[in-house]
Short mmCIF file of C-alpha atoms in Angstrom, two decimals:
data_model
loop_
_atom_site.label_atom_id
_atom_site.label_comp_id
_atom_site.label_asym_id
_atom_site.label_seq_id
_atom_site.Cartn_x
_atom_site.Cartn_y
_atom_site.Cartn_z
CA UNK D 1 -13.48 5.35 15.54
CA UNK D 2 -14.54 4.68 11.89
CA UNK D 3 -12.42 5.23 9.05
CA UNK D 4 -12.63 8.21 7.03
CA UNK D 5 -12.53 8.46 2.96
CA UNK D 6 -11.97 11.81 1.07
CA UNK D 7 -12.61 11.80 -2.20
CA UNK D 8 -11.19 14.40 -4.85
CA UNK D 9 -14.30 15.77 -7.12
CA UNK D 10 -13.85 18.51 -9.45
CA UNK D 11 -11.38 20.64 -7.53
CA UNK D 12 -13.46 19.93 -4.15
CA UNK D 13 -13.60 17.16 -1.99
CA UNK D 14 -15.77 14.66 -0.21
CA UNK D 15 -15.11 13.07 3.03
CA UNK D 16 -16.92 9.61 3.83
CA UNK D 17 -17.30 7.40 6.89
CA UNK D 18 -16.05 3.50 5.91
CA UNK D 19 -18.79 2.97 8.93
CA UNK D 20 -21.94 4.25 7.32
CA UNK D 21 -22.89 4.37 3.29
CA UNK D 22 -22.67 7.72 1.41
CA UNK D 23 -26.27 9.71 1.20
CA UNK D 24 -27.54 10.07 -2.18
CA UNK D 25 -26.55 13.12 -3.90
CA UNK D 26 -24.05 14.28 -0.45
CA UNK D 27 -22.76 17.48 -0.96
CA UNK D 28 -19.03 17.58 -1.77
CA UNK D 29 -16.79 19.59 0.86
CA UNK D 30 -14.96 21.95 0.19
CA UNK D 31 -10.72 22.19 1.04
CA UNK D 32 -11.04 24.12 4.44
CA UNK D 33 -13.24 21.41 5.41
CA UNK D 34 -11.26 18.80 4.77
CA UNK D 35 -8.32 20.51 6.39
CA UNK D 36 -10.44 20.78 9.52
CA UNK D 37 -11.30 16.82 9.02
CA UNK D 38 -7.95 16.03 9.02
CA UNK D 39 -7.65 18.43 11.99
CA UNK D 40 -10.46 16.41 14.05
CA UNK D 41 -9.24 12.69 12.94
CA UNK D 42 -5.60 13.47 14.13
CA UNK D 43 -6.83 14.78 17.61
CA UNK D 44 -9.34 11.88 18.06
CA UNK D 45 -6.28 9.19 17.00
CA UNK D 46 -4.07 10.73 19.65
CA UNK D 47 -6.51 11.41 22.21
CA UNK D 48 -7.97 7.66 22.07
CA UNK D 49 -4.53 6.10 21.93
CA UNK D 50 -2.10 8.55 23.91
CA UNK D 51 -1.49 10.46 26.85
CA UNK D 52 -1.93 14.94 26.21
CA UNK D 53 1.95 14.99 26.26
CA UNK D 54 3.09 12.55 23.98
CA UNK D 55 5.10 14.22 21.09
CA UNK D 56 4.25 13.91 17.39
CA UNK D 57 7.76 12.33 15.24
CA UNK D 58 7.46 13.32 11.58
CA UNK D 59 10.37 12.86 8.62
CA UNK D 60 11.02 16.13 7.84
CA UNK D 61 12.56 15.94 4.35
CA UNK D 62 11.46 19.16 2.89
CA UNK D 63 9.21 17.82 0.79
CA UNK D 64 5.33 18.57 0.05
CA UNK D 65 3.97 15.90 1.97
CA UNK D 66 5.60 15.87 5.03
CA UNK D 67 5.55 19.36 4.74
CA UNK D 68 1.32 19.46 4.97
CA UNK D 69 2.00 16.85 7.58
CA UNK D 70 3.42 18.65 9.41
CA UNK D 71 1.64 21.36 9.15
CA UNK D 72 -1.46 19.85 10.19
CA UNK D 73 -0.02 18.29 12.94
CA UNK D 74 0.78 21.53 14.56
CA UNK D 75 -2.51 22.93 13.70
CA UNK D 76 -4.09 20.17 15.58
CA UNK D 77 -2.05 19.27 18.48
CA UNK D 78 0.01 22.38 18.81
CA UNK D 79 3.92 22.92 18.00
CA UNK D 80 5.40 21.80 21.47
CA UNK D 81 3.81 18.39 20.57
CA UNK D 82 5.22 17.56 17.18
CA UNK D 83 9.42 17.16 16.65
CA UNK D 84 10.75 17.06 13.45
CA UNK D 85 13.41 14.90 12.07
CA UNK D 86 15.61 15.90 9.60
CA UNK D 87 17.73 12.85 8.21
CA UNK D 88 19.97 13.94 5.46
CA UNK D 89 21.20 11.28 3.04
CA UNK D 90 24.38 10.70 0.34
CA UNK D 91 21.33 12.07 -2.18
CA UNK D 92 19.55 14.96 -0.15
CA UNK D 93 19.92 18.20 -1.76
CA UNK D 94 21.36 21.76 0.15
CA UNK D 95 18.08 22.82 -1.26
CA UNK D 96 15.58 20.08 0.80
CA UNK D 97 17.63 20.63 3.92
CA UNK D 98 17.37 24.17 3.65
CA UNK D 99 13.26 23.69 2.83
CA UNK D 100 12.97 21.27 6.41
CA UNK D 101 14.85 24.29 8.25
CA UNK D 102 12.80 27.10 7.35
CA UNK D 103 9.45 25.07 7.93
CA UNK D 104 10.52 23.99 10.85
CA UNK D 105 10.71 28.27 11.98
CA UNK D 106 7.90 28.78 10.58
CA UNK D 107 5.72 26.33 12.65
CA UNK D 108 7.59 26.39 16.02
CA UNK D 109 8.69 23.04 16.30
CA UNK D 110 11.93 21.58 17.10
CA UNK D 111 14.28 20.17 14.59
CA UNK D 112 16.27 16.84 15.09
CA UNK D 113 19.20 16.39 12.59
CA UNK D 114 19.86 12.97 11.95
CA UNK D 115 22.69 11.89 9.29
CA UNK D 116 22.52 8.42 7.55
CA UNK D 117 25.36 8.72 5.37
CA UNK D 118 27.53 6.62 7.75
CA UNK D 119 24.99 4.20 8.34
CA UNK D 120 24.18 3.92 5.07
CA UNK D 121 27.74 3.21 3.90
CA UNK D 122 28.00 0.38 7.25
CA UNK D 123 25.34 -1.13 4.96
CA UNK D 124 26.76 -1.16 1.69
CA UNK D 125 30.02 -2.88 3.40
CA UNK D 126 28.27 -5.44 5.12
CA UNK D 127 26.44 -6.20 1.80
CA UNK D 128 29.77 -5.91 -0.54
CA UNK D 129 30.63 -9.94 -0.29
CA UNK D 130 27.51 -10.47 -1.20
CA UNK D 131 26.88 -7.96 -3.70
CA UNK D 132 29.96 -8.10 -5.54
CA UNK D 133 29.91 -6.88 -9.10
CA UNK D 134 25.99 -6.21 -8.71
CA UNK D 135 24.78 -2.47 -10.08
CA UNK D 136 23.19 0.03 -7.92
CA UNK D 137 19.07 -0.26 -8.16
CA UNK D 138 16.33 0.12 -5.76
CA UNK D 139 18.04 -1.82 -3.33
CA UNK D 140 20.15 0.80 -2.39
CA UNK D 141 17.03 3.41 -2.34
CA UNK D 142 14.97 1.11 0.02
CA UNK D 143 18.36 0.84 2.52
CA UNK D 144 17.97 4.67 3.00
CA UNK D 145 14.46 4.66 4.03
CA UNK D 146 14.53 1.97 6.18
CA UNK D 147 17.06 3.32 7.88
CA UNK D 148 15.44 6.25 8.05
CA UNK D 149 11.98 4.50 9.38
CA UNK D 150 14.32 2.56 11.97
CA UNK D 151 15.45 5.98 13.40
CA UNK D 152 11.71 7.25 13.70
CA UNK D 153 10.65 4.08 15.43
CA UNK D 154 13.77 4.18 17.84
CA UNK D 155 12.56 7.57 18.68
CA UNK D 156 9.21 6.80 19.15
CA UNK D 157 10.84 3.64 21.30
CA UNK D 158 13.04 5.35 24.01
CA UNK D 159 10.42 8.87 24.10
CA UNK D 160 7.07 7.06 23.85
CA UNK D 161 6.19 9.54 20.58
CA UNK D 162 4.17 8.32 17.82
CA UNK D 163 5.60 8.88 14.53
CA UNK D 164 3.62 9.76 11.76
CA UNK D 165 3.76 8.88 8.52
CA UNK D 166 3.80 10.56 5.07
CA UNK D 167 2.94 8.64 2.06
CA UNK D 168 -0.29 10.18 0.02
CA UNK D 169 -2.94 8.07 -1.50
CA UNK D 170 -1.13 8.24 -4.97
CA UNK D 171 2.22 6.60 -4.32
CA UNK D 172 0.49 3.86 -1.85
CA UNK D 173 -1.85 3.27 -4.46
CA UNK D 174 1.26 2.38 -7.20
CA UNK D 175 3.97 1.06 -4.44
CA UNK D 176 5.70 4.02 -4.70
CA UNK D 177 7.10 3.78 -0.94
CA UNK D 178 9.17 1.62 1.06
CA UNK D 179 8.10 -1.54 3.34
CA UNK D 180 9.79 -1.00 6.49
CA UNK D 181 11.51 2.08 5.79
CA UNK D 182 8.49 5.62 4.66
CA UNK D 183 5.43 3.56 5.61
CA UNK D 184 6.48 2.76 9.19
CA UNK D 185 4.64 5.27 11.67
CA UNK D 186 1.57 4.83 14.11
CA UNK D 187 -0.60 7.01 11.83
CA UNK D 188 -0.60 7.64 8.23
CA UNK D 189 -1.90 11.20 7.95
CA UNK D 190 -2.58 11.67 4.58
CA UNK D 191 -2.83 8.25 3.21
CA UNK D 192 -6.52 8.78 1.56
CA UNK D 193 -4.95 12.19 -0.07
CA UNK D 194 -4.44 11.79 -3.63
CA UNK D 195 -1.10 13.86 -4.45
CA UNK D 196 -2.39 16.92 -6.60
CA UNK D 197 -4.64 17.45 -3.28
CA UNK D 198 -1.85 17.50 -1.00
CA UNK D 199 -0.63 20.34 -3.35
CA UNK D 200 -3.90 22.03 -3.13
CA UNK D 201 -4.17 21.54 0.86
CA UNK D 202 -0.47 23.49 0.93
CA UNK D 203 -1.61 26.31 -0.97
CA UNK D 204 -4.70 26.61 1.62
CA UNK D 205 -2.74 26.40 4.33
CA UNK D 206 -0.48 28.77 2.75
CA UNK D 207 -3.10 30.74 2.01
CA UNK D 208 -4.06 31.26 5.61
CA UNK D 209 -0.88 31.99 7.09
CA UNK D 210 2.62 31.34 4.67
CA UNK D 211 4.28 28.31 6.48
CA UNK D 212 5.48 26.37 3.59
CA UNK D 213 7.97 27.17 1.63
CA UNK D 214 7.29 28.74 -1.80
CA UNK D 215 10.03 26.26 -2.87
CA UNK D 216 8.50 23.11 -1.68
CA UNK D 217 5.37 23.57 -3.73
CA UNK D 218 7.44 24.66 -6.98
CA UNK D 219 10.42 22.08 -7.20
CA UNK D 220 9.61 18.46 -8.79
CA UNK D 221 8.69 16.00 -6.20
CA UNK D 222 11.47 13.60 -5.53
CA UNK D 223 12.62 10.56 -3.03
CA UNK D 224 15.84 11.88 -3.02
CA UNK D 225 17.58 8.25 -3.10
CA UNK D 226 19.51 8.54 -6.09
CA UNK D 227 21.30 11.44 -8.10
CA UNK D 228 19.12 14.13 -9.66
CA UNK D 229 16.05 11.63 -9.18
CA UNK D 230 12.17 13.04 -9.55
CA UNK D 231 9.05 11.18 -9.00
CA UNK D 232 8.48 11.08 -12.50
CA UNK D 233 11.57 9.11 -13.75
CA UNK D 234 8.84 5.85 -12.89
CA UNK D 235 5.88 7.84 -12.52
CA UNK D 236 3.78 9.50 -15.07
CA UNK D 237 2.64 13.29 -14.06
CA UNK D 238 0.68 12.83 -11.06
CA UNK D 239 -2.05 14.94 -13.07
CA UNK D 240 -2.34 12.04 -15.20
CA UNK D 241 -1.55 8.99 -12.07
CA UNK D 242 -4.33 10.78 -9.98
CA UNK D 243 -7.11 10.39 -13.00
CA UNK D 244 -6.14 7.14 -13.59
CA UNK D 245 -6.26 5.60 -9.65
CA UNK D 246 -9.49 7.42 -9.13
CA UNK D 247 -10.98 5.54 -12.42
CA UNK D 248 -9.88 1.99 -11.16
CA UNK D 249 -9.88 1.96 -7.52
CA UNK D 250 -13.21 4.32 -6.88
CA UNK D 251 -15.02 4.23 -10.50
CA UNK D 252 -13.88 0.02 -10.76
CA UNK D 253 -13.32 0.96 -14.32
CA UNK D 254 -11.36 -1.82 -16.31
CA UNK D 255 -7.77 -0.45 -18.02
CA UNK D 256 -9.21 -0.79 -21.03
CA UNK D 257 -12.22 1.91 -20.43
CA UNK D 258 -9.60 4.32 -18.60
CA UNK D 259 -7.63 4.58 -21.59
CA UNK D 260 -10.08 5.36 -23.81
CA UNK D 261 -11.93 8.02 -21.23
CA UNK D 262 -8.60 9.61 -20.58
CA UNK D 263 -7.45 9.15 -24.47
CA UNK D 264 -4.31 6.77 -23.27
CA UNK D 265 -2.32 4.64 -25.27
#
């Protein structure tokens, strides 16, 4: 199957093929369109690669992406065929869990609860010796998603499932996202999403029928791998991230021309 592109454009967007070039002046699509794209592409991936009753694995952590994810999962493939996974962490807030329980009711599908706070701490002992009188850093926050990617993948092991990954087109872009640990998966859903998309793709879907939590798309996007962390304590707004990416990866315009279009120091 080719690869698909979609491209955000003024509020709309435009899906590509990687297989054939884009016609001259293409008409962008619009957001129920690319929800049914996304739709089509998952049931073609799993049809092509899997048997009908193969279940869906998705990290539920309560948060926007895996959220539309999920979501879209069960819109394509129905809600006996996707499990969630819940895997709470030293840093997961009563408020995420709480988000990952509800959306979980609201789109049928069964909910695995998975703690890594033991494991996590097995880790930090094993490391201690070596570690010794070292701070805390992203170390620690890449040990929780990997373990967290090595439970998915043990799943998907001993069930035959396919786990299905969450990272959007914005934190790929800038490495914000763990090797080993949030990119692991057999499909990676929304990968060509830009992240204020995947905030417009929840409303729609929303919009249709209220599956997401209100909460969900209000709070401040976070990893959850340290204390009162948000996306933006090493990101800037992704209002601002999104502009910039679509400037120097699709418009191949140089740092120095993005600043000034975007007025950026």
């Amino acid at each position: 199957m080719p690869g698909h592109l979609l491209e955000w454009q003024r509020g709309r967007v435009a899906i590509r093929s990687y297989a054939t070039p884009q016609p001259e002046g293409a008409v962008p699509r619009t957001l129920e369109e690319a929800t049914e794209e996304l739709d089509w592409l998952l049931r073609q991936s799993v049809a092509e690669q899997l048997p009908s009753d193969v279940p869906l694995g998705i990290w539920l952590s309560g948060g926007i992406d895996s959220s539309l994810v999920a979501a879209i999962a069960v819109d394509a493939l129905g809600a006996k065929n996707v499990l969630g996974v819940a895997m709470p962490g030293p840093y997961s807030t009563g408020g995420s869990l709480r988000d990952a329980d509800e959306l979980a009711r609201n789109l049928g599908i069964r909910l695995e609860r998975l703690a890594i706070g033991e494991i996590f701490q097995s880790y930090r002992a094993a490391l201690d010796p070596v570690f010794k009188g070292l701070a805390e850093d992203v170390t620690e926050e890449n040990i929780q998603a990997r373990i967290r990617g090595n439970l998915l993948m043990a799943l998907s092991n001993k069930f035959g499932s396919l786990v299905l990954s969450t990272g959007n087109k914005s934190e790929l872009a800038v490495g914000y996202c763990t090797l080993y640990g949030d990119m692991a998966g057999g499909l990676a859903v929304i990968s060509d999403i830009p992240k204020i998309m995947v905030y417009e793709l929840a409303r729609l879907v929303n919009a249709r029928q209220p599956l997401i939590p209100e909460t969900v798309l209000t709070k401040p996007p976070s990893a959850e791998l340290r204390a009162n962390q948000t996306d933006q304590d090493t990101l800037p707004p992704y209002e601002v991230l999104d502009r910039i990416l679509k400037a120097y990866v699709e418009d191949l315009k140089s740092p120095e021309e993005i600043a000034a279009h975007l007025e950026l120091p």
